[in-house]
Short mmCIF file of C-alpha atoms and ligand atoms in Angstrom, two decimals:
data_model
loop_
_atom_site.label_atom_id
_atom_site.label_comp_id
_atom_site.label_asym_id
_atom_site.label_seq_id
_atom_site.Cartn_x
_atom_site.Cartn_y
_atom_site.Cartn_z
CA UNK D 16 37.33 -60.96 -24.82
CA UNK D 17 37.23 -61.22 -21.13
CA UNK D 18 33.37 -59.84 -21.20
CA UNK D 19 32.67 -62.51 -23.24
CA UNK D 20 34.02 -64.95 -21.12
CA UNK D 21 32.60 -63.91 -18.43
CA UNK D 22 29.04 -64.25 -19.79
CA UNK D 23 29.91 -67.67 -21.36
CA UNK D 24 30.48 -68.53 -17.53
CA UNK D 25 27.61 -66.47 -16.52
CA UNK D 26 25.21 -68.75 -19.08
CA UNK D 27 26.80 -71.58 -17.49
CA UNK D 28 25.24 -70.91 -14.29
CA UNK D 29 21.77 -70.42 -15.71
CA UNK D 30 21.98 -73.54 -17.46
CA UNK D 31 23.83 -75.79 -14.99
CA UNK D 32 20.80 -74.41 -12.07
CA UNK D 33 17.84 -75.51 -15.01
CA UNK D 34 19.37 -78.58 -15.27
CA UNK D 35 19.55 -79.44 -11.24
CA UNK D 36 15.92 -77.90 -11.56
CA UNK D 37 14.97 -80.61 -13.85
CA UNK D 38 16.52 -83.15 -12.12
CA UNK D 39 14.77 -82.24 -9.02
CA UNK D 40 11.51 -82.03 -10.55
CA UNK D 41 11.82 -85.29 -12.66
CA UNK D 42 12.84 -87.32 -9.35
CA UNK D 43 9.53 -85.57 -7.68
CA UNK D 44 7.65 -87.20 -10.81
CA UNK D 45 6.24 -83.39 -12.15
CA UNK D 46 5.42 -83.17 -15.93
CA UNK D 47 7.18 -81.86 -18.41
CA UNK D 48 5.64 -78.65 -18.17
CA UNK D 49 6.57 -77.78 -14.44
CA UNK D 50 10.35 -77.40 -15.40
CA UNK D 51 8.76 -75.06 -18.31
CA UNK D 52 7.73 -72.64 -15.85
CA UNK D 53 9.96 -72.86 -13.51
CA UNK D 54 13.28 -73.02 -16.10
CA UNK D 55 12.83 -69.18 -16.43
CA UNK D 56 11.84 -66.15 -14.49
CA UNK D 57 7.79 -65.09 -14.76
CA UNK D 58 8.87 -61.62 -15.14
CA UNK D 59 12.13 -59.97 -16.00
CA UNK D 60 12.59 -56.02 -16.54
CA UNK D 61 15.14 -54.61 -18.02
CA UNK D 62 15.25 -50.57 -17.00
CA UNK D 63 17.71 -47.47 -18.41
CA UNK D 64 18.51 -44.94 -15.47
CA UNK D 65 20.02 -41.73 -16.72
CA UNK D 66 21.97 -39.98 -13.70
CA UNK D 67 23.45 -37.09 -13.25
CA UNK D 68 26.95 -37.35 -12.14
CA UNK D 69 29.13 -34.98 -10.18
CA UNK D 70 30.81 -33.57 -12.59
CA UNK D 71 27.99 -32.56 -14.63
CA UNK D 72 28.02 -35.32 -17.14
CA UNK D 73 24.70 -38.21 -17.76
CA UNK D 74 25.69 -41.92 -17.29
CA UNK D 75 23.29 -44.25 -17.95
CA UNK D 76 23.48 -47.24 -16.32
CA UNK D 77 21.56 -50.51 -16.92
CA UNK D 78 19.59 -52.32 -14.25
CA UNK D 79 17.24 -55.82 -13.91
CA UNK D 80 14.69 -57.21 -12.12
CA UNK D 81 13.96 -60.82 -11.91
CA UNK D 82 10.61 -62.39 -10.42
CA UNK D 83 10.77 -66.05 -10.95
CA UNK D 84 8.00 -67.44 -9.31
CA UNK D 85 5.31 -65.83 -7.16
CA UNK D 86 2.75 -68.90 -6.76
CA UNK D 87 3.54 -69.03 -3.02
CA UNK D 88 3.72 -65.66 -2.45
CA UNK D 89 5.20 -62.11 -2.89
CA UNK D 90 8.84 -62.43 -4.59
CA UNK D 91 11.63 -61.81 -2.52
CA UNK D 92 15.87 -61.22 -3.02
CA UNK D 93 18.73 -58.79 -3.37
CA UNK D 94 19.93 -55.83 -5.18
CA UNK D 95 23.31 -56.19 -6.43
CA UNK D 96 25.38 -53.69 -7.77
CA UNK D 97 28.42 -54.65 -9.65
CA UNK D 98 30.14 -53.96 -13.28
CA UNK D 99 30.21 -57.84 -14.44
CA UNK D 100 25.98 -58.10 -13.40
CA UNK D 101 24.20 -59.28 -16.53
CA UNK D 102 20.49 -60.50 -17.47
CA UNK D 103 21.58 -64.33 -17.20
CA UNK D 104 23.33 -63.96 -13.64
CA UNK D 105 19.59 -62.01 -12.28
CA UNK D 106 17.88 -64.82 -13.76
CA UNK D 107 19.82 -67.30 -11.51
CA UNK D 108 20.02 -65.48 -8.75
CA UNK D 109 16.49 -65.15 -8.44
CA UNK D 110 15.68 -68.63 -8.86
CA UNK D 111 18.38 -69.28 -6.31
CA UNK D 112 16.07 -67.07 -3.70
CA UNK D 113 13.43 -69.14 -4.92
CA UNK D 114 15.03 -72.55 -3.63
CA UNK D 115 16.02 -70.74 -0.73
CA UNK D 116 12.85 -69.63 0.15
CA UNK D 117 11.07 -73.43 -0.45
CA UNK D 118 14.10 -74.76 1.43
CA UNK D 119 13.87 -72.52 5.08
CA UNK D 120 9.82 -72.86 4.18
CA UNK D 121 9.22 -68.80 3.80
CA UNK D 122 5.67 -67.68 2.01
CA UNK D 123 7.74 -66.12 -1.04
CA UNK D 124 8.71 -66.91 -4.30
CA UNK D 125 12.59 -65.96 -5.52
CA UNK D 126 13.59 -62.26 -7.05
CA UNK D 127 16.90 -60.62 -7.45
CA UNK D 128 17.64 -57.36 -9.05
CA UNK D 129 21.02 -55.95 -10.30
CA UNK D 130 22.77 -52.52 -11.73
CA UNK D 131 26.05 -52.78 -14.10
CA UNK D 132 27.98 -50.28 -11.97
CA UNK D 133 31.03 -50.00 -9.70
CA UNK D 134 30.56 -48.17 -6.77
CA UNK D 135 33.94 -48.54 -5.54
CA UNK D 136 34.03 -45.69 -8.49
CA UNK D 137 30.88 -43.63 -7.85
CA UNK D 138 30.85 -41.25 -4.74
CA UNK D 139 28.15 -41.10 -2.00
CA UNK D 140 25.82 -38.61 -4.05
CA UNK D 141 26.27 -40.41 -7.25
CA UNK D 142 25.87 -43.72 -5.76
CA UNK D 143 22.50 -42.35 -3.75
CA UNK D 144 20.92 -41.01 -7.47
CA UNK D 145 21.16 -44.43 -8.48
CA UNK D 146 19.74 -46.30 -5.82
CA UNK D 147 16.34 -43.76 -5.64
CA UNK D 148 16.72 -43.97 -9.85
CA UNK D 149 16.71 -47.99 -9.81
CA UNK D 150 13.15 -47.87 -7.84
CA UNK D 151 11.49 -45.35 -9.78
CA UNK D 152 12.69 -47.83 -12.85
CA UNK D 153 11.36 -50.76 -11.02
CA UNK D 154 8.29 -48.78 -9.11
CA UNK D 155 5.13 -50.79 -10.72
CA UNK D 156 6.53 -54.12 -9.99
CA UNK D 157 7.81 -53.85 -6.39
CA UNK D 158 6.08 -53.37 -3.08
CA UNK D 159 5.66 -55.01 0.26
CA UNK D 160 3.13 -57.49 -1.31
CA UNK D 161 4.69 -58.01 -4.95
CA UNK D 162 8.31 -57.75 -4.57
CA UNK D 163 10.60 -57.21 -2.08
CA UNK D 164 14.31 -55.67 -2.36
CA UNK D 165 17.15 -56.31 -0.25
CA UNK D 166 21.34 -55.90 0.11
CA UNK D 167 23.73 -57.96 -2.09
CA UNK D 168 26.89 -57.57 -3.40
CA UNK D 169 27.99 -53.52 -2.81
CA UNK D 170 24.59 -52.92 -1.43
CA UNK D 171 24.18 -51.95 1.63
CA UNK D 172 21.73 -50.96 4.73
CA UNK D 173 22.45 -47.19 3.54
CA UNK D 174 21.44 -47.82 0.20
CA UNK D 175 18.29 -49.58 1.54
CA UNK D 176 17.34 -46.62 3.03
CA UNK D 177 17.44 -44.56 -0.04
CA UNK D 178 15.80 -47.11 -1.87
CA UNK D 179 12.68 -47.45 0.79
CA UNK D 180 13.15 -43.30 0.99
CA UNK D 181 12.42 -43.23 -3.02
CA UNK D 182 9.51 -46.20 -2.33
CA UNK D 183 7.82 -44.13 0.28
CA UNK D 184 7.95 -40.71 -1.40
CA UNK D 185 6.28 -42.47 -4.81
CA UNK D 186 3.60 -44.36 -2.70
CA UNK D 187 3.41 -41.09 -0.47
CA UNK D 188 3.13 -43.32 2.74
CA UNK D 189 5.73 -45.13 4.97
CA UNK D 190 6.18 -48.41 4.02
CA UNK D 191 8.83 -50.22 6.12
CA UNK D 192 7.98 -53.44 4.44
CA UNK D 193 9.28 -52.62 0.62
CA UNK D 194 12.94 -53.52 1.36
CA UNK D 195 14.34 -55.15 4.30
CA UNK D 196 18.14 -54.94 5.15
CA UNK D 197 17.16 -51.41 6.32
CA UNK D 198 19.20 -49.59 9.19
CA UNK D 199 17.65 -49.98 12.36
CA UNK D 200 16.24 -46.93 13.50
CA UNK D 201 13.89 -47.33 9.50
CA UNK D 202 12.60 -50.51 10.96
CA UNK D 203 14.81 -53.18 10.19
CA UNK D 204 15.47 -56.21 12.30
CA UNK D 205 18.34 -56.90 14.49
CA UNK D 206 20.62 -59.49 13.99
CA UNK D 207 19.85 -59.11 10.00
CA UNK D 208 23.24 -57.62 9.15
CA UNK D 209 25.14 -60.54 10.53
CA UNK D 210 22.11 -63.17 9.57
CA UNK D 211 23.93 -64.53 6.39
CA UNK D 212 27.00 -65.68 8.05
CA UNK D 213 25.03 -66.42 11.33
CA UNK D 214 23.04 -68.90 9.00
CA UNK D 215 26.32 -70.33 7.32
CA UNK D 216 27.99 -70.98 10.94
CA UNK D 217 24.93 -73.32 11.90
CA UNK D 218 25.38 -74.99 8.76
CA UNK D 219 28.98 -75.07 9.05
CA UNK D 220 28.77 -76.45 12.91
CA UNK D 221 26.49 -79.17 11.85
CA UNK D 222 28.07 -80.37 8.88
CA UNK D 223 31.18 -80.54 11.40
CA UNK D 224 29.34 -82.59 13.79
CA UNK D 225 28.41 -84.96 10.85
CA UNK D 226 32.03 -85.10 9.80
CA UNK D 227 33.40 -85.51 13.52
CA UNK D 228 35.93 -82.12 13.16
CA UNK D 229 35.68 -79.84 16.19
CA UNK D 230 35.07 -76.49 15.49
CA UNK D 231 37.68 -75.97 18.16
CA UNK D 232 40.71 -75.69 16.60
CA UNK D 233 39.61 -76.57 13.06
CA UNK D 234 41.41 -74.48 10.05
CA UNK D 235 39.05 -72.23 8.31
CA UNK D 236 39.73 -70.65 4.99
CA UNK D 237 37.10 -67.89 3.47
CA UNK D 238 37.03 -66.79 0.08
CA UNK D 239 35.31 -63.03 0.21
CA UNK D 240 35.98 -60.52 3.19
CA UNK D 241 32.59 -58.40 2.33
CA UNK D 242 28.94 -58.54 5.12
CA UNK D 243 29.28 -62.72 4.34
CA UNK D 244 32.73 -63.55 4.63
CA UNK D 245 33.50 -60.69 7.41
CA UNK D 246 31.02 -61.48 10.17
CA UNK D 247 31.72 -65.44 9.20
CA UNK D 248 35.27 -65.01 10.34
CA UNK D 249 34.45 -63.22 13.25
CA UNK D 250 31.85 -65.94 14.52
CA UNK D 251 34.46 -69.02 13.47
CA UNK D 252 37.14 -66.84 15.34
CA UNK D 253 34.90 -66.29 18.67
CA UNK D 254 34.15 -70.01 18.10
CA UNK D 255 37.88 -71.47 18.66
CA UNK D 256 38.81 -72.08 15.12
CA UNK D 257 41.74 -70.92 13.78
CA UNK D 258 40.50 -68.56 10.38
CA UNK D 259 44.16 -69.45 8.05
CA UNK D 260 43.48 -67.47 5.28
CA UNK D 261 40.64 -64.73 3.98
CA UNK D 262 40.29 -62.84 0.41
CA UNK D 263 38.94 -60.02 -1.21
CA UNK D 264 38.70 -59.23 -5.22
CA UNK D 265 43.04 -57.73 -4.92
CA UNK D 266 44.26 -61.26 -3.33
CA UNK D 267 44.44 -63.48 -0.46
CA UNK D 268 46.25 -63.73 3.03
CA UNK D 269 47.78 -66.65 4.13
CA UNK D 270 49.00 -67.88 8.03
CA UNK D 271 49.11 -71.10 9.29
CA UNK D 272 49.38 -69.99 12.82
CA UNK D 273 45.95 -68.10 12.35
CA UNK D 274 45.41 -64.52 10.92
CA UNK D 275 44.60 -61.60 13.38
CA UNK D 276 40.83 -61.62 12.61
CA UNK D 277 39.78 -58.85 15.03
CA UNK D 278 42.79 -56.37 12.90
CA UNK D 279 41.71 -57.52 9.55
CA UNK D 280 38.30 -56.28 10.77
CA UNK D 281 38.64 -52.87 12.22
CA UNK D 282 40.99 -52.36 8.69
CA UNK D 283 38.50 -53.52 5.94
CA UNK D 284 36.77 -51.03 4.28
CA UNK D 285 33.26 -50.60 3.30
CA UNK D 286 33.63 -53.37 0.17
CA UNK D 287 35.17 -55.33 1.94
CA UNK D 288 38.82 -54.88 0.85
CA UNK D 289 41.54 -55.42 3.22
CA UNK D 290 44.52 -56.93 1.45
CA UNK D 291 45.17 -53.99 -0.60
CA UNK D 292 47.35 -53.38 2.94
CA UNK D 293 49.81 -56.38 2.71
CA UNK D 294 52.66 -56.56 0.61
CA UNK D 295 52.71 -60.52 0.82
CA UNK D 296 49.76 -61.59 -0.45
CA UNK D 297 48.47 -65.30 -2.03
CA UNK D 298 46.23 -65.59 -5.32
CA UNK D 299 42.55 -66.32 -4.80
CA UNK D 300 43.53 -69.29 -6.94
CA UNK D 301 46.24 -70.43 -3.91
CA UNK D 302 43.80 -69.76 -1.39
CA UNK D 303 41.01 -71.94 -2.63
CA UNK D 304 43.65 -74.92 -2.05
CA UNK D 305 45.24 -74.69 0.40
CA UNK D 306 45.54 -76.93 3.11
CA UNK D 307 42.40 -76.56 5.78
CA UNK D 308 39.69 -78.49 7.72
CA UNK D 309 36.60 -75.71 6.50
CA UNK D 310 36.45 -73.60 3.05
CA UNK D 311 33.76 -71.19 2.54
CA UNK D 312 33.74 -69.43 -0.70
CA UNK D 313 31.94 -66.32 0.36
CA UNK D 314 32.36 -64.16 -2.80
CA UNK D 315 31.23 -64.54 -6.36
CA UNK D 316 30.69 -67.63 -8.44
CA UNK D 317 32.09 -70.05 -10.37
CA UNK D 318 35.40 -70.26 -7.71
CA UNK D 319 34.95 -74.12 -7.35
CA UNK D 320 35.27 -75.79 -11.02
CA UNK D 321 36.78 -79.03 -12.65
CA UNK D 322 39.79 -77.25 -12.55
CA UNK D 323 41.17 -76.65 -8.98
CA UNK D 324 38.14 -79.50 -7.54
CA UNK D 325 40.69 -82.37 -7.33
CA UNK D 326 43.10 -79.82 -5.65
CA UNK D 327 40.57 -78.96 -2.95
CA UNK D 328 42.39 -80.28 0.42
CA UNK D 329 39.18 -79.18 2.88
CA UNK D 330 36.91 -82.11 3.89
CA UNK D 331 33.92 -79.87 4.20
CA UNK D 332 32.90 -76.44 1.22
CA UNK D 333 29.91 -74.78 3.03
CA UNK D 334 28.93 -72.45 0.10
CA UNK D 335 28.10 -68.68 2.03
CA UNK D 336 28.54 -67.12 -1.97
CA UNK D 337 25.83 -67.94 -4.55
CA UNK D 338 27.01 -70.05 -6.89
CA UNK D 339 30.40 -70.61 -5.99
CA UNK D 340 30.80 -74.46 -7.25
CA UNK D 341 30.21 -75.50 -10.82
CA UNK D 342 28.07 -78.97 -11.18
CA UNK D 343 31.24 -80.59 -12.30
CA UNK D 344 33.07 -79.69 -9.20
CA UNK D 345 30.10 -80.73 -7.41
CA UNK D 346 30.18 -84.25 -8.72
CA UNK D 347 33.91 -84.25 -7.70
CA UNK D 348 33.99 -82.96 -4.67
CA UNK D 349 31.27 -85.60 -3.56
CA UNK D 350 33.03 -88.02 -4.98
CA UNK D 351 35.86 -87.57 -3.19
CA UNK D 352 33.47 -87.59 0.15
CA UNK D 353 33.90 -83.95 0.83
CA UNK D 354 30.96 -82.48 2.67
CA UNK D 355 29.39 -79.70 0.13
CA UNK D 356 26.57 -77.75 2.25
CA UNK D 357 24.90 -76.29 -1.14
CA UNK D 358 24.83 -72.04 -1.48
CA UNK D 359 20.56 -72.59 -1.41
CA UNK D 360 20.59 -74.16 2.23
CA UNK D 361 24.32 -72.24 3.46
CA UNK D 362 23.12 -68.90 2.73
CA UNK D 363 19.50 -68.87 3.29
CA UNK D 364 20.39 -67.17 7.00
CA UNK D 365 19.95 -63.50 4.89
CA UNK D 366 16.75 -63.99 3.39
CA UNK D 367 15.40 -65.76 6.35
CA UNK D 368 15.98 -62.90 8.83
CA UNK D 369 14.65 -60.47 5.78
CA UNK D 370 11.30 -62.31 6.27
CA UNK D 371 11.58 -61.80 10.11
CA UNK D 372 11.85 -58.01 9.36
CA UNK D 373 9.12 -58.05 7.17
CA UNK D 374 7.12 -59.79 9.22
CA UNK D 375 8.07 -57.32 12.02
CA UNK D 376 7.46 -54.39 10.01
CA UNK D 377 3.83 -55.84 9.33
CA UNK D 378 3.28 -56.21 12.58
CA UNK D 379 4.64 -53.02 13.88
CA UNK D 380 6.06 -55.02 16.71
CA UNK D 381 10.13 -55.80 16.98
CA UNK D 382 11.97 -58.57 18.28
CA UNK D 383 15.12 -58.62 20.27
CA UNK D 384 18.73 -60.20 18.97
CA UNK D 385 18.13 -63.10 20.94
CA UNK D 386 14.73 -63.95 19.74
CA UNK D 387 15.84 -63.33 16.20
CA UNK D 388 18.93 -65.57 16.65
CA UNK D 389 16.61 -68.20 18.01
CA UNK D 390 14.28 -68.49 15.38
CA UNK D 391 17.08 -68.30 12.90
CA UNK D 392 18.90 -71.44 14.42
CA UNK D 393 15.54 -73.69 14.92
CA UNK D 394 14.85 -72.69 11.09
CA UNK D 395 18.38 -73.51 9.68
CA UNK D 396 19.18 -76.71 11.97
CA UNK D 397 16.18 -77.95 10.51
CA UNK D 398 16.65 -77.36 7.33
CA UNK D 399 20.15 -79.01 7.16
CA UNK D 400 19.03 -82.15 8.75
CA UNK D 401 16.01 -82.09 5.75
CA UNK D 402 18.39 -81.76 3.08
CA UNK D 403 21.20 -84.42 4.38
CA UNK D 404 18.63 -86.90 5.60
CA UNK D 405 17.30 -86.82 2.01
CA UNK D 406 20.36 -86.78 0.55
CA UNK D 407 21.35 -89.71 2.29
CA UNK D 408 18.04 -91.78 1.77
CA UNK D 409 17.77 -91.02 -2.35
CA UNK D 410 21.26 -91.39 -2.34
CA UNK D 411 21.63 -88.11 -4.10
CA UNK D 412 24.38 -85.37 -3.90
CA UNK D 413 23.49 -82.31 -1.06
CA UNK D 414 22.96 -80.11 -4.03
CA UNK D 415 20.37 -82.11 -5.27
CA UNK D 416 19.04 -82.81 -1.94
CA UNK D 417 18.07 -79.21 -1.40
CA UNK D 418 16.81 -78.95 -4.71
CA UNK D 419 14.32 -81.10 -4.32
CA UNK D 420 13.22 -79.46 -1.27
CA UNK D 421 13.97 -76.09 -2.80
CA UNK D 422 11.30 -76.66 -5.69
CA UNK D 423 9.04 -78.77 -4.00
CA UNK D 424 6.46 -76.28 -2.12
CA UNK D 425 6.40 -73.91 -5.31
CA UNK D 426 5.68 -76.62 -7.51
CA UNK D 427 2.52 -77.62 -5.52
CA UNK D 428 1.59 -74.12 -5.14
CA UNK D 429 1.94 -73.70 -9.02
CA UNK D 430 -0.13 -76.69 -9.50
CA UNK D 431 -3.06 -75.83 -6.72
CA UNK D 432 -3.31 -72.57 -8.68
CA UNK D 433 -3.86 -74.50 -11.76
CA UNK D 434 -0.99 -73.24 -13.64
CA UNK D 435 0.25 -76.37 -14.60
P1 NAD U 503 30.10 -58.05 -0.50
O1 NAD U 503 30.17 -56.85 -1.48
O2 NAD U 503 29.92 -57.53 1.31
O3 NAD U 503 31.48 -58.65 -0.39
C1 NAD U 503 32.03 -58.91 -1.43
C2 NAD U 503 33.64 -60.10 -1.38
O4 NAD U 503 33.91 -60.71 -1.88
C3 NAD U 503 34.63 -58.35 -0.89
O5 NAD U 503 35.38 -58.69 0.47
C4 NAD U 503 35.24 -58.38 -2.23
O6 NAD U 503 36.43 -57.90 -1.99
C5 NAD U 503 35.26 -59.69 -2.69
N1 NAD U 503 34.96 -60.42 -4.14
C6 NAD U 503 34.79 -59.51 -4.88
N2 NAD U 503 35.12 -59.99 -6.48
C7 NAD U 503 35.56 -61.19 -5.86
C8 NAD U 503 36.68 -61.88 -6.81
N3 NAD U 503 36.47 -61.89 -8.09
N4 NAD U 503 37.38 -63.11 -5.89
C9 NAD U 503 37.60 -62.98 -4.73
N5 NAD U 503 36.91 -61.84 -3.96
C10 NAD U 503 36.13 -60.90 -4.27
O7 NAD U 503 29.32 -59.15 -0.57
P2 NAD U 503 28.41 -60.46 0.43
O8 NAD U 503 27.31 -59.61 0.76
O9 NAD U 503 29.28 -60.49 1.36
O10 NAD U 503 27.65 -61.00 -0.95
C11 NAD U 503 28.98 -62.29 -0.87
C12 NAD U 503 28.40 -63.40 -1.60
O11 NAD U 503 27.42 -63.91 -0.64
C13 NAD U 503 27.71 -63.29 -2.74
O12 NAD U 503 27.76 -64.43 -3.55
C14 NAD U 503 26.42 -62.76 -2.59
O13 NAD U 503 25.44 -63.48 -3.32
C15 NAD U 503 26.30 -64.05 -1.34
N6 NAD U 503 24.76 -63.59 -0.43
C16 NAD U 503 24.64 -62.94 0.44
C17 NAD U 503 24.20 -62.36 1.44
C18 NAD U 503 24.07 -61.40 2.37
O14 NAD U 503 22.90 -61.25 2.76
N7 NAD U 503 25.29 -60.28 2.20
C19 NAD U 503 23.06 -63.72 1.48
C20 NAD U 503 23.15 -64.24 0.71
C21 NAD U 503 23.94 -64.69 -0.08
#
């Protein structure tokens, strides 16, 4: 029953993304064939990965890799390890990656991967075997000029390192540009780990300016305390904002006076779990409806829906997660004049610095953290302005404006190649 509900929701994620792409392409004047090309990935691989578990038994894991559109360049996108991964979700995530690449103007199309597994219940060595098995299974369709993986939910730089090592063994040469989000010593980039949160922070700052909100003293609520959410909590706290709520998969913490972020960061585990240490928690549903100025969903999909959109009290919602707000809720928030910064813009800092990592790997020359941050800042501010201005001039919501900018380069490249 729960599985059915999950699948139905994820069907919505793909269908609703397709519906916005259709409107964006129509507004830009492209023919129906362009939509037919863009509504699904051009390539979708499902793999079965047999893994020897620590107790001697064999488990067969299912994995996916979706490549949405490679007209602009190689596809690029993270790999998610999660028990609820589905083919539909991976497809939608690959489309969002294409849109992000278009928005921040990278020479990529979108890709995404996932394995149905729960790394919280696996040992370190089992995780290594699954990571390596996945690379063996998809090795024919990935590579530094074909499709470049990266981290996503429940995957990290250690997993990227195993994947890189497996790929290098298969190809028999060192190939750091095969994957991004690597440890620094293996060709990772300064600033990659915190890049998504940095990009979100820049979007929050720009959105706050538009709304006349001072970041210093602004009350912030963040759902999710993993890579995106925890770095963001730190950046907001350091900027003088008051982080009054955070959450993880097991619940949320609320303190109207402000949470002790440094303490929480110190106590969180590698899966972004911290609330289990506390007796007094609130639910994730309650967290989203807290009285605050800025709300940041930074966990999973479908969190703000038509059921709770009227109860959101924030003036600004910035989507660090992919797909946290349904299309119905987008309309409600926009009608209520809540400034919604959509996922394909807000969380594009990760893929932007992943691109910087790939460029550094290709040229074999590495940048300082200041250089990376300076380049990220100008990309994010420029992209925010483009979308905000388009939304105003074309009188569309921020999500549609982002989609219009996101599809344009890919549509033009597909047209020039003679595909449509
Ligand atoms: P992560 O695995 O590091 O952390 C996920 C967090 O969400 C954890 O705190 C976890 O407890 C929480 N969570 C999981 N299930 C939940 C649930 N049902 N309810 C509430 N909280 C739940 O993942 P991440 O890398 O921080 O990614 C979070 C979101 O940001 C995802 O949507 C991801 O696609 C998106 N994103 C991440 C990056 C990146 O570079 N890490 C880039 C772009 C987008």
